[in-house]
Amino acid sequence: MNRQEVISIGQKLANAGIIKKYPARSHSHDIWSLFPQTEAQFKWLKKKCGTTYNLVIIHTAEEVLSICPELQGYVTKTKSGRFCRVVISLVDL
């Protein structure tokens, strides 16, 4: 997966209402709610924590994969199975 693919996935999830939508030049500096949707957000999240793991998505893994099947292998369920996380290391991108 490359940088642009991560940003595109973030935009798809935000447009579907799965994650919080942060428009360009908005105050998005919150590692607990941000999945990068712009180049600047990607760079900031990469520098700050290097992963998308901090965001707990309040939807099931199946719901997320129905919108973004390209995330197969990157989505992990929480203990309860009611929520999920997308685990992408941004360090090498």
Coordinates of C-alpha atoms in Angstrom, one line a residue:
M1 CA 0.0 0.0 0.0
N2 CA 1.3 3.5 -0.8
R3 CA 0.6 7.0 0.6
Q4 CA -2.0 7.9 -2.0
E5 CA -3.9 4.7 -1.4
V6 CA -4.0 5.4 2.3
I7 CA -5.4 8.9 1.7
S8 CA -7.9 7.5 -0.8
I9 CA -9.1 4.9 1.7
G10 CA -9.4 7.7 4.4
Q11 CA -11.6 9.7 2.0
K12 CA -13.8 6.7 1.1
L13 CA -14.3 5.9 4.8
A14 CA -15.1 9.5 5.7
N15 CA -17.5 9.9 2.8
A16 CA -19.3 6.8 3.9
G17 CA -19.6 8.2 7.5
I18 CA -17.5 5.4 9.0
I19 CA -14.8 7.8 10.3
K20 CA -14.8 11.5 11.1
K21 CA -14.4 13.7 8.0
Y22 CA -11.6 16.3 8.2
P23 CA -11.6 18.7 5.3
A24 CA -8.3 20.2 4.0
R25 CA -6.9 22.8 6.4
S26 CA -9.2 21.8 9.3
H27 CA -8.0 21.1 12.8
S28 CA -7.3 17.4 12.5
H29 CA -4.5 17.0 15.0
D30 CA -6.0 14.2 17.1
I31 CA -4.4 10.8 16.8
W32 CA -7.4 9.2 18.3
S33 CA -9.8 10.3 15.6
L34 CA -7.7 10.9 12.5
F35 CA -7.4 8.6 9.5
P36 CA -5.5 10.6 6.9
Q37 CA -7.6 12.1 4.2
T38 CA -5.1 14.7 2.8
E39 CA -1.4 14.8 2.2
A40 CA -0.8 17.1 5.2
Q41 CA -2.8 14.9 7.5
F42 CA -0.8 11.9 6.3
K43 CA 2.5 13.6 7.0
W44 CA 1.4 14.8 10.4
L45 CA 0.1 11.4 11.5
K46 CA 3.2 9.7 10.2
K47 CA 5.5 12.1 12.1
K48 CA 3.4 12.0 15.3
C49 CA 2.8 8.2 15.7
G50 CA 3.6 6.4 12.5
T51 CA 0.5 4.2 12.4
T52 CA -3.3 4.3 11.9
Y53 CA -3.7 1.8 14.8
N54 CA -4.8 4.5 17.3
L55 CA -8.2 5.0 15.7
V56 CA -10.9 2.7 17.0
I57 CA -13.6 2.6 14.3
I58 CA -17.1 2.3 15.8
H59 CA -18.2 -0.1 13.1
T60 CA -17.6 -3.8 12.6
A61 CA -14.7 -5.1 10.5
E62 CA -17.3 -6.4 8.0
E63 CA -18.9 -3.0 7.6
V64 CA -15.5 -1.4 6.9
L65 CA -14.5 -4.2 4.5
S66 CA -17.8 -3.8 2.6
I67 CA -16.8 -0.2 1.8
C68 CA -13.0 -0.7 1.4
P69 CA -12.3 -4.4 0.4
E70 CA -8.7 -3.3 -0.3
L71 CA -8.3 -3.2 3.5
Q72 CA -8.4 -7.0 3.7
G73 CA -5.6 -8.0 5.9
Y74 CA -5.3 -4.6 7.5
V75 CA -8.5 -4.6 9.6
T76 CA -8.5 -6.1 13.1
K77 CA -11.5 -6.6 15.3
T78 CA -11.5 -5.3 18.9
K79 CA -12.0 -7.9 21.7
S80 CA -15.8 -7.5 21.7
G81 CA -15.9 -7.8 17.9
R82 CA -18.3 -4.8 17.7
F83 CA -15.6 -2.4 16.6
C84 CA -12.3 -2.5 14.6
R85 CA -9.0 -0.9 13.8
V86 CA -7.2 -0.4 10.6
V87 CA -3.5 -1.3 11.2
I88 CA -1.3 0.4 8.6
S89 CA 2.3 1.4 9.4
L90 CA 3.0 4.8 7.8
V91 CA 6.7 4.7 8.5
D92 CA 7.7 3.1 5.3
L93 CA 5.3 5.0 3.1

